[in-house]
């Protein structure tokens, strides 16, 4: 009964000791020599080359077999060997007295000198006609990798004379693809064919990495044994670095099945890894000269060096671009952590760095998905699988279904790159790639069953190398090393950003609470001061014996002056403000188109907020008194000259001079306004104030201490108007200016609303008031209006919705606000006029002059 045989599969080749075959090819001889120069092994064909039988050579000194000059040359060459896997060549050397010329290859292996020789070829027709420099120049001129590969194949064929030269590239699994080819006409093409990893087994690829050149001169040649087969320890000779090493019977059958009579392989080693081969086929015996082969080997190394430079340059260009994208991503995330929850934004930001078709984000148990990828249940299950991996490492697969067969994920998703972005708990950004459906043209069926062959229970190579196509499913485009490096950079930096954001968020909350408490305290302090100041102005103003109307106008003017000053210093976040702008505002409020009667002389300065408010009250009172009793009270003739200068100590000295007005005399009784002029600057600022009532007009001199005064930066402040010219012109109030117009006033504060109503009614308008958006909308449902005045902030809502409705109906409107124009115009009606609160007759009149109102006839 015959013994059952195990099936033979494509892994048989992986177990064959191809470096210990114990034989060489017959076109040369081999000698193994001990370090004391005794022959320990010799090939059986030694007599054919050196005229000495193999048995007679064993145990003899090498000096008895070759000339002293040859031995001296070999010894010198051995001194140049560096490293265990180095083979040196000696060309055109005489070994024996018959003057035969040989080419030698010499290397050291296991404390033995391995000497291999072959006869010099007298025919030099295959010698390279181009220098290595010119060959490299042609390679460097190739613009693309495809052109580079084609030129490499063409150059290698010119060097070796083989019928077909292919550039054969390995993938990560060991399978290969013919990416370029140069061949004589009429023998077909292998370009684009793929070959399974079993065609060049693992140990063969490892040997190609050590020994960069492999020649098989004639597949029909009978191997010559190296004797003895084993040494005294029972070990065969290691022929890994041998030039003449015989060929595995399996590989011989493989080549014969392809119709190949001779082959040559030149390893392409890039970055220390076997990138691929120059695979050369000849359809009959073929042995290039040793010098041609040596040149081809050098060409292969130069080609690999150029390829490595190209790939590194391409990788560097890609990584540089990707890192810039990643840096922008990380900067954006650092500024706005919520972006990590937006998968659509993340996939767009990462698309050029690491191309993907979908993305999943998992942070603190929350997930977000976009593009092609698993559903929420599948993504949760995937995260659990990822948590089993070693923490802190990116993980990439291009066959997701094979890697996780128990996951129920859409077949369209085939690849994944998982980037951990935290340490504990595990958070991830996962990039997905869709299935890359493609047809692969194999050089023969890679899945074809294998039977026993003539070499016993080993692989019988495929009988046919016709192209066999296979549809590859369930696989994505693999993530490259460069993409993984970029992902690792993103991982490390995102971890730092997430940790920093966590710390910053905690600190920010604490600082925000502290800042809010400080702001509330500061606001409370300032509001109390303002209220106290206004209370004092009201109380002191009533002591003057004037009519009720005059009292109201005085009070309104003083408060309005404070409001203008306060608005000017808060516009720049409570920073020092311009003295010239303060005076221009007061001039515009009182003189309007007659502002040329007020002449200013002095380089502009900035006043500290405290000094600015005090100066606003002082100059308001001076302007009011001059308009009532002084030079500005006389129509057209009187003027005021105001000059200022900084002294050597930096103090600001201001002089007020009235001219061409009515005669003045010191009053017997000083009112509140005079008290403000005389006492405010000395009392509030520690400065000086002197008032002189000369016959031709009032003269006043003030000194504001240097600590309240700063120089002006021209690049910050607006261009000042020329002296005597106001920033804008005020329109005199007209009691009938709004006569017949229906106006909607929206204001949520009753007292302020009543004040606004009074001003509008004094101008002749019919006013309807609403305190909220809802009431305003209800009023607009039943009535029409000619104009609207809208307070921007109505408590917990804004009036922008009312503005939308008015704009749709073609009704002009104005925003009113105490926050500044930026707040009012932060909406779709950015072109609408803005009225700064508080409401005043002058302010409303000035604004109405710039608004196109309907005319009532």
PDB file of C-alpha atoms in Angstrom, residues 359-519:
ATOM      1  CA  UNK A 359     -13.290  59.636   8.122  1.00  0.00           C
ATOM      2  CA  UNK A 360     -14.425  58.663  11.588  1.00  0.00           C
ATOM      3  CA  UNK A 361     -13.708  60.609  14.772  1.00  0.00           C
ATOM      4  CA  UNK A 362     -14.063  59.047  18.236  1.00  0.00           C
ATOM      5  CA  UNK A 363     -13.547  61.345  21.239  1.00  0.00           C
ATOM      6  CA  UNK A 364     -14.680  60.567  24.783  1.00  0.00           C
ATOM      7  CA  UNK A 365     -17.212  58.037  23.530  1.00  0.00           C
ATOM      8  CA  UNK A 366     -18.701  60.467  21.018  1.00  0.00           C
ATOM      9  CA  UNK A 367     -18.381  59.755  17.325  1.00  0.00           C
ATOM     10  CA  UNK A 368     -18.713  61.624  14.068  1.00  0.00           C
ATOM     11  CA  UNK A 369     -18.612  60.105  10.578  1.00  0.00           C
ATOM     12  CA  UNK A 370     -18.330  61.499   7.067  1.00  0.00           C
ATOM     13  CA  UNK A 371     -17.766  60.100   3.587  1.00  0.00           C
ATOM     14  CA  UNK A 372     -17.344  56.402   2.812  1.00  0.00           C
ATOM     15  CA  UNK A 373     -16.996  54.344   5.977  1.00  0.00           C
ATOM     16  CA  UNK A 374     -18.795  52.092   8.458  1.00  0.00           C
ATOM     17  CA  UNK A 375     -22.050  53.077  10.144  1.00  0.00           C
ATOM     18  CA  UNK A 376     -22.142  54.062  13.813  1.00  0.00           C
ATOM     19  CA  UNK A 377     -22.509  50.469  15.059  1.00  0.00           C
ATOM     20  CA  UNK A 378     -19.671  49.242  12.837  1.00  0.00           C
ATOM     21  CA  UNK A 379     -17.447  52.145  13.861  1.00  0.00           C
ATOM     22  CA  UNK A 380     -18.053  51.455  17.565  1.00  0.00           C
ATOM     23  CA  UNK A 381     -17.112  47.815  17.037  1.00  0.00           C
ATOM     24  CA  UNK A 382     -14.005  48.855  15.103  1.00  0.00           C
ATOM     25  CA  UNK A 383     -12.893  51.143  17.942  1.00  0.00           C
ATOM     26  CA  UNK A 384     -13.191  48.212  20.363  1.00  0.00           C
ATOM     27  CA  UNK A 385     -10.914  46.176  18.079  1.00  0.00           C
ATOM     28  CA  UNK A 386      -8.443  49.058  17.870  1.00  0.00           C
ATOM     29  CA  UNK A 387      -8.353  49.243  21.649  1.00  0.00           C
ATOM     30  CA  UNK A 388      -6.830  45.751  21.666  1.00  0.00           C
ATOM     31  CA  UNK A 389      -3.780  47.033  19.789  1.00  0.00           C
ATOM     32  CA  UNK A 390      -0.732  48.490  21.484  1.00  0.00           C
ATOM     33  CA  UNK A 391      -1.535  51.993  22.616  1.00  0.00           C
ATOM     34  CA  UNK A 392      -0.021  55.052  21.017  1.00  0.00           C
ATOM     35  CA  UNK A 393       0.665  53.621  17.560  1.00  0.00           C
ATOM     36  CA  UNK A 394      -0.866  54.303  14.181  1.00  0.00           C
ATOM     37  CA  UNK A 395      -2.285  51.234  12.485  1.00  0.00           C
ATOM     38  CA  UNK A 396      -2.866  50.784   8.763  1.00  0.00           C
ATOM     39  CA  UNK A 397      -4.438  47.942   6.773  1.00  0.00           C
ATOM     40  CA  UNK A 398      -5.500  47.659   3.141  1.00  0.00           C
ATOM     41  CA  UNK A 399      -7.606  44.495   3.588  1.00  0.00           C
ATOM     42  CA  UNK A 400      -9.995  45.452   6.366  1.00  0.00           C
ATOM     43  CA  UNK A 401     -12.373  42.521   5.866  1.00  0.00           C
ATOM     44  CA  UNK A 402      -9.526  40.008   6.107  1.00  0.00           C
ATOM     45  CA  UNK A 403      -8.053  41.715   9.172  1.00  0.00           C
ATOM     46  CA  UNK A 404     -11.370  41.889  11.038  1.00  0.00           C
ATOM     47  CA  UNK A 405     -13.581  39.149   9.554  1.00  0.00           C
ATOM     48  CA  UNK A 406     -16.130  39.414  12.390  1.00  0.00           C
ATOM     49  CA  UNK A 407     -16.834  43.097  11.726  1.00  0.00           C
ATOM     50  CA  UNK A 408     -19.928  43.896   9.704  1.00  0.00           C
ATOM     51  CA  UNK A 409     -18.583  46.691   7.530  1.00  0.00           C
ATOM     52  CA  UNK A 410     -19.735  47.773   4.100  1.00  0.00           C
ATOM     53  CA  UNK A 411     -17.775  45.932   1.409  1.00  0.00           C
ATOM     54  CA  UNK A 412     -16.967  49.271  -0.202  1.00  0.00           C
ATOM     55  CA  UNK A 413     -14.650  50.039   2.738  1.00  0.00           C
ATOM     56  CA  UNK A 414     -11.378  48.136   2.322  1.00  0.00           C
ATOM     57  CA  UNK A 415      -8.586  50.217   3.887  1.00  0.00           C
ATOM     58  CA  UNK A 416      -8.077  52.010   7.187  1.00  0.00           C
ATOM     59  CA  UNK A 417      -5.481  54.225   8.869  1.00  0.00           C
ATOM     60  CA  UNK A 418      -6.158  54.637  12.587  1.00  0.00           C
ATOM     61  CA  UNK A 419      -4.486  57.603  14.305  1.00  0.00           C
ATOM     62  CA  UNK A 420      -4.716  57.569  18.135  1.00  0.00           C
ATOM     63  CA  UNK A 421      -5.019  61.181  19.307  1.00  0.00           C
ATOM     64  CA  UNK A 422      -5.084  60.702  23.069  1.00  0.00           C
ATOM     65  CA  UNK A 423      -3.565  58.498  25.721  1.00  0.00           C
ATOM     66  CA  UNK A 424      -6.424  57.792  28.083  1.00  0.00           C
ATOM     67  CA  UNK A 425      -9.172  57.224  27.189  1.00  0.00           C
ATOM     68  CA  UNK A 426      -8.434  55.952  23.677  1.00  0.00           C
ATOM     69  CA  UNK A 427      -9.565  58.514  21.097  1.00  0.00           C
ATOM     70  CA  UNK A 428      -9.065  58.099  17.354  1.00  0.00           C
ATOM     71  CA  UNK A 429      -9.157  59.776  13.993  1.00  0.00           C
ATOM     72  CA  UNK A 430      -9.673  56.937  11.484  1.00  0.00           C
ATOM     73  CA  UNK A 431      -9.235  57.468   7.748  1.00  0.00           C
ATOM     74  CA  UNK A 432     -11.019  55.049   5.408  1.00  0.00           C
ATOM     75  CA  UNK A 433     -10.294  54.134   1.812  1.00  0.00           C
ATOM     76  CA  UNK A 434     -12.729  52.450  -0.511  1.00  0.00           C
ATOM     77  CA  UNK A 435     -12.189  49.188  -2.309  1.00  0.00           C
ATOM     78  CA  UNK A 436      -9.839  49.494  -5.260  1.00  0.00           C
ATOM     79  CA  UNK A 437     -11.395  47.182  -7.822  1.00  0.00           C
ATOM     80  CA  UNK A 438      -8.757  46.328 -10.401  1.00  0.00           C
ATOM     81  CA  UNK A 439      -7.730  43.560 -12.752  1.00  0.00           C
ATOM     82  CA  UNK A 440      -4.265  42.068 -12.215  1.00  0.00           C
ATOM     83  CA  UNK A 441      -2.546  40.345 -15.144  1.00  0.00           C
ATOM     84  CA  UNK A 442      -0.585  37.445 -13.678  1.00  0.00           C
ATOM     85  CA  UNK A 443       2.173  35.646 -15.568  1.00  0.00           C
ATOM     86  CA  UNK A 444       0.280  32.361 -15.221  1.00  0.00           C
ATOM     87  CA  UNK A 445      -2.427  31.404 -12.729  1.00  0.00           C
ATOM     88  CA  UNK A 446      -1.036  32.005  -9.214  1.00  0.00           C
ATOM     89  CA  UNK A 447      -3.718  29.728  -7.699  1.00  0.00           C
ATOM     90  CA  UNK A 448      -3.233  26.784 -10.074  1.00  0.00           C
ATOM     91  CA  UNK A 449      -2.888  23.469  -8.164  1.00  0.00           C
ATOM     92  CA  UNK A 450       0.641  22.068  -8.125  1.00  0.00           C
ATOM     93  CA  UNK A 451       1.487  18.420  -8.730  1.00  0.00           C
ATOM     94  CA  UNK A 452       4.541  16.277  -8.074  1.00  0.00           C
ATOM     95  CA  UNK A 453       7.255  16.816 -10.654  1.00  0.00           C
ATOM     96  CA  UNK A 454      10.386  15.037 -11.818  1.00  0.00           C
ATOM     97  CA  UNK A 455      12.378  16.400  -8.894  1.00  0.00           C
ATOM     98  CA  UNK A 456      10.399  14.493  -6.305  1.00  0.00           C
ATOM     99  CA  UNK A 457       8.029  15.937  -3.706  1.00  0.00           C
ATOM    100  CA  UNK A 458       8.739  19.521  -4.714  1.00  0.00           C
ATOM    101  CA  UNK A 459       7.103  22.160  -6.812  1.00  0.00           C
ATOM    102  CA  UNK A 460       6.723  21.626 -10.512  1.00  0.00           C
ATOM    103  CA  UNK A 461       6.850  25.098 -12.051  1.00  0.00           C
ATOM    104  CA  UNK A 462       3.928  26.350 -14.093  1.00  0.00           C
ATOM    105  CA  UNK A 463       3.804  25.124 -17.663  1.00  0.00           C
ATOM    106  CA  UNK A 464       2.286  28.295 -19.086  1.00  0.00           C
ATOM    107  CA  UNK A 465       3.307  31.930 -18.648  1.00  0.00           C
ATOM    108  CA  UNK A 466       0.504  33.406 -20.679  1.00  0.00           C
ATOM    109  CA  UNK A 467      -1.210  36.310 -18.996  1.00  0.00           C
ATOM    110  CA  UNK A 468      -3.921  35.199 -16.589  1.00  0.00           C
ATOM    111  CA  UNK A 469      -6.221  37.960 -15.266  1.00  0.00           C
ATOM    112  CA  UNK A 470      -7.670  38.057 -11.790  1.00  0.00           C
ATOM    113  CA  UNK A 471     -10.116  40.611 -10.348  1.00  0.00           C
ATOM    114  CA  UNK A 472      -8.690  41.728  -7.005  1.00  0.00           C
ATOM    115  CA  UNK A 473     -11.464  42.532  -4.512  1.00  0.00           C
ATOM    116  CA  UNK A 474     -11.560  43.660  -0.889  1.00  0.00           C
ATOM    117  CA  UNK A 475      -8.364  45.660  -1.098  1.00  0.00           C
ATOM    118  CA  UNK A 476      -7.729  49.402  -0.999  1.00  0.00           C
ATOM    119  CA  UNK A 477      -4.826  51.490  -2.158  1.00  0.00           C
ATOM    120  CA  UNK A 478      -2.199  50.837   0.548  1.00  0.00           C
ATOM    121  CA  UNK A 479      -1.089  53.653   2.844  1.00  0.00           C
ATOM    122  CA  UNK A 480       2.510  54.482   1.945  1.00  0.00           C
ATOM    123  CA  UNK A 481       5.413  54.877   4.344  1.00  0.00           C
ATOM    124  CA  UNK A 482       5.395  58.627   3.715  1.00  0.00           C
ATOM    125  CA  UNK A 483       1.678  58.798   4.529  1.00  0.00           C
ATOM    126  CA  UNK A 484       2.263  56.817   7.712  1.00  0.00           C
ATOM    127  CA  UNK A 485       5.041  59.176   8.752  1.00  0.00           C
ATOM    128  CA  UNK A 486       2.765  62.154   8.207  1.00  0.00           C
ATOM    129  CA  UNK A 487       0.037  60.387  10.207  1.00  0.00           C
ATOM    130  CA  UNK A 488       2.519  59.785  13.029  1.00  0.00           C
ATOM    131  CA  UNK A 489       3.372  63.494  13.057  1.00  0.00           C
ATOM    132  CA  UNK A 490      -0.320  64.323  13.209  1.00  0.00           C
ATOM    133  CA  UNK A 491      -0.790  61.803  16.023  1.00  0.00           C
ATOM    134  CA  UNK A 492       1.987  63.187  18.221  1.00  0.00           C
ATOM    135  CA  UNK A 493       1.002  66.801  17.705  1.00  0.00           C
ATOM    136  CA  UNK A 494      -2.726  66.196  18.139  1.00  0.00           C
ATOM    137  CA  UNK A 495      -2.056  64.446  21.429  1.00  0.00           C
ATOM    138  CA  UNK A 496      -0.154  67.499  22.595  1.00  0.00           C
ATOM    139  CA  UNK A 497      -2.910  69.805  21.348  1.00  0.00           C
ATOM    140  CA  UNK A 498      -5.675  67.768  23.007  1.00  0.00           C
ATOM    141  CA  UNK A 499      -3.786  67.662  26.297  1.00  0.00           C
ATOM    142  CA  UNK A 500      -3.036  71.354  26.082  1.00  0.00           C
ATOM    143  CA  UNK A 501      -6.620  72.183  25.188  1.00  0.00           C
ATOM    144  CA  UNK A 502      -7.819  70.197  28.188  1.00  0.00           C
ATOM    145  CA  UNK A 503      -5.485  72.116  30.492  1.00  0.00           C
ATOM    146  CA  UNK A 504      -6.229  75.407  28.793  1.00  0.00           C
ATOM    147  CA  UNK A 505      -9.970  74.843  28.974  1.00  0.00           C
ATOM    148  CA  UNK A 506      -9.717  74.314  32.720  1.00  0.00           C
ATOM    149  CA  UNK A 507      -7.501  77.362  33.153  1.00  0.00           C
ATOM    150  CA  UNK A 508      -9.661  79.415  30.806  1.00  0.00           C
ATOM    151  CA  UNK A 509     -12.781  78.629  32.832  1.00  0.00           C
ATOM    152  CA  UNK A 510     -11.026  79.673  36.022  1.00  0.00           C
ATOM    153  CA  UNK A 511      -9.625  82.829  34.437  1.00  0.00           C
ATOM    154  CA  UNK A 512     -12.991  83.654  32.846  1.00  0.00           C
ATOM    155  CA  UNK A 513     -14.691  83.422  36.250  1.00  0.00           C
ATOM    156  CA  UNK A 514     -12.040  85.625  37.815  1.00  0.00           C
ATOM    157  CA  UNK A 515     -12.188  88.076  34.912  1.00  0.00           C
ATOM    158  CA  UNK A 516     -15.974  88.205  35.066  1.00  0.00           C
ATOM    159  CA  UNK A 517     -15.883  88.976  38.771  1.00  0.00           C
ATOM    160  CA  UNK A 518     -13.280  91.692  38.144  1.00  0.00           C
ATOM    161  CA  UNK A 519     -15.299  93.174  35.278  1.00  0.00           C
TER     162      UNK A 519
END
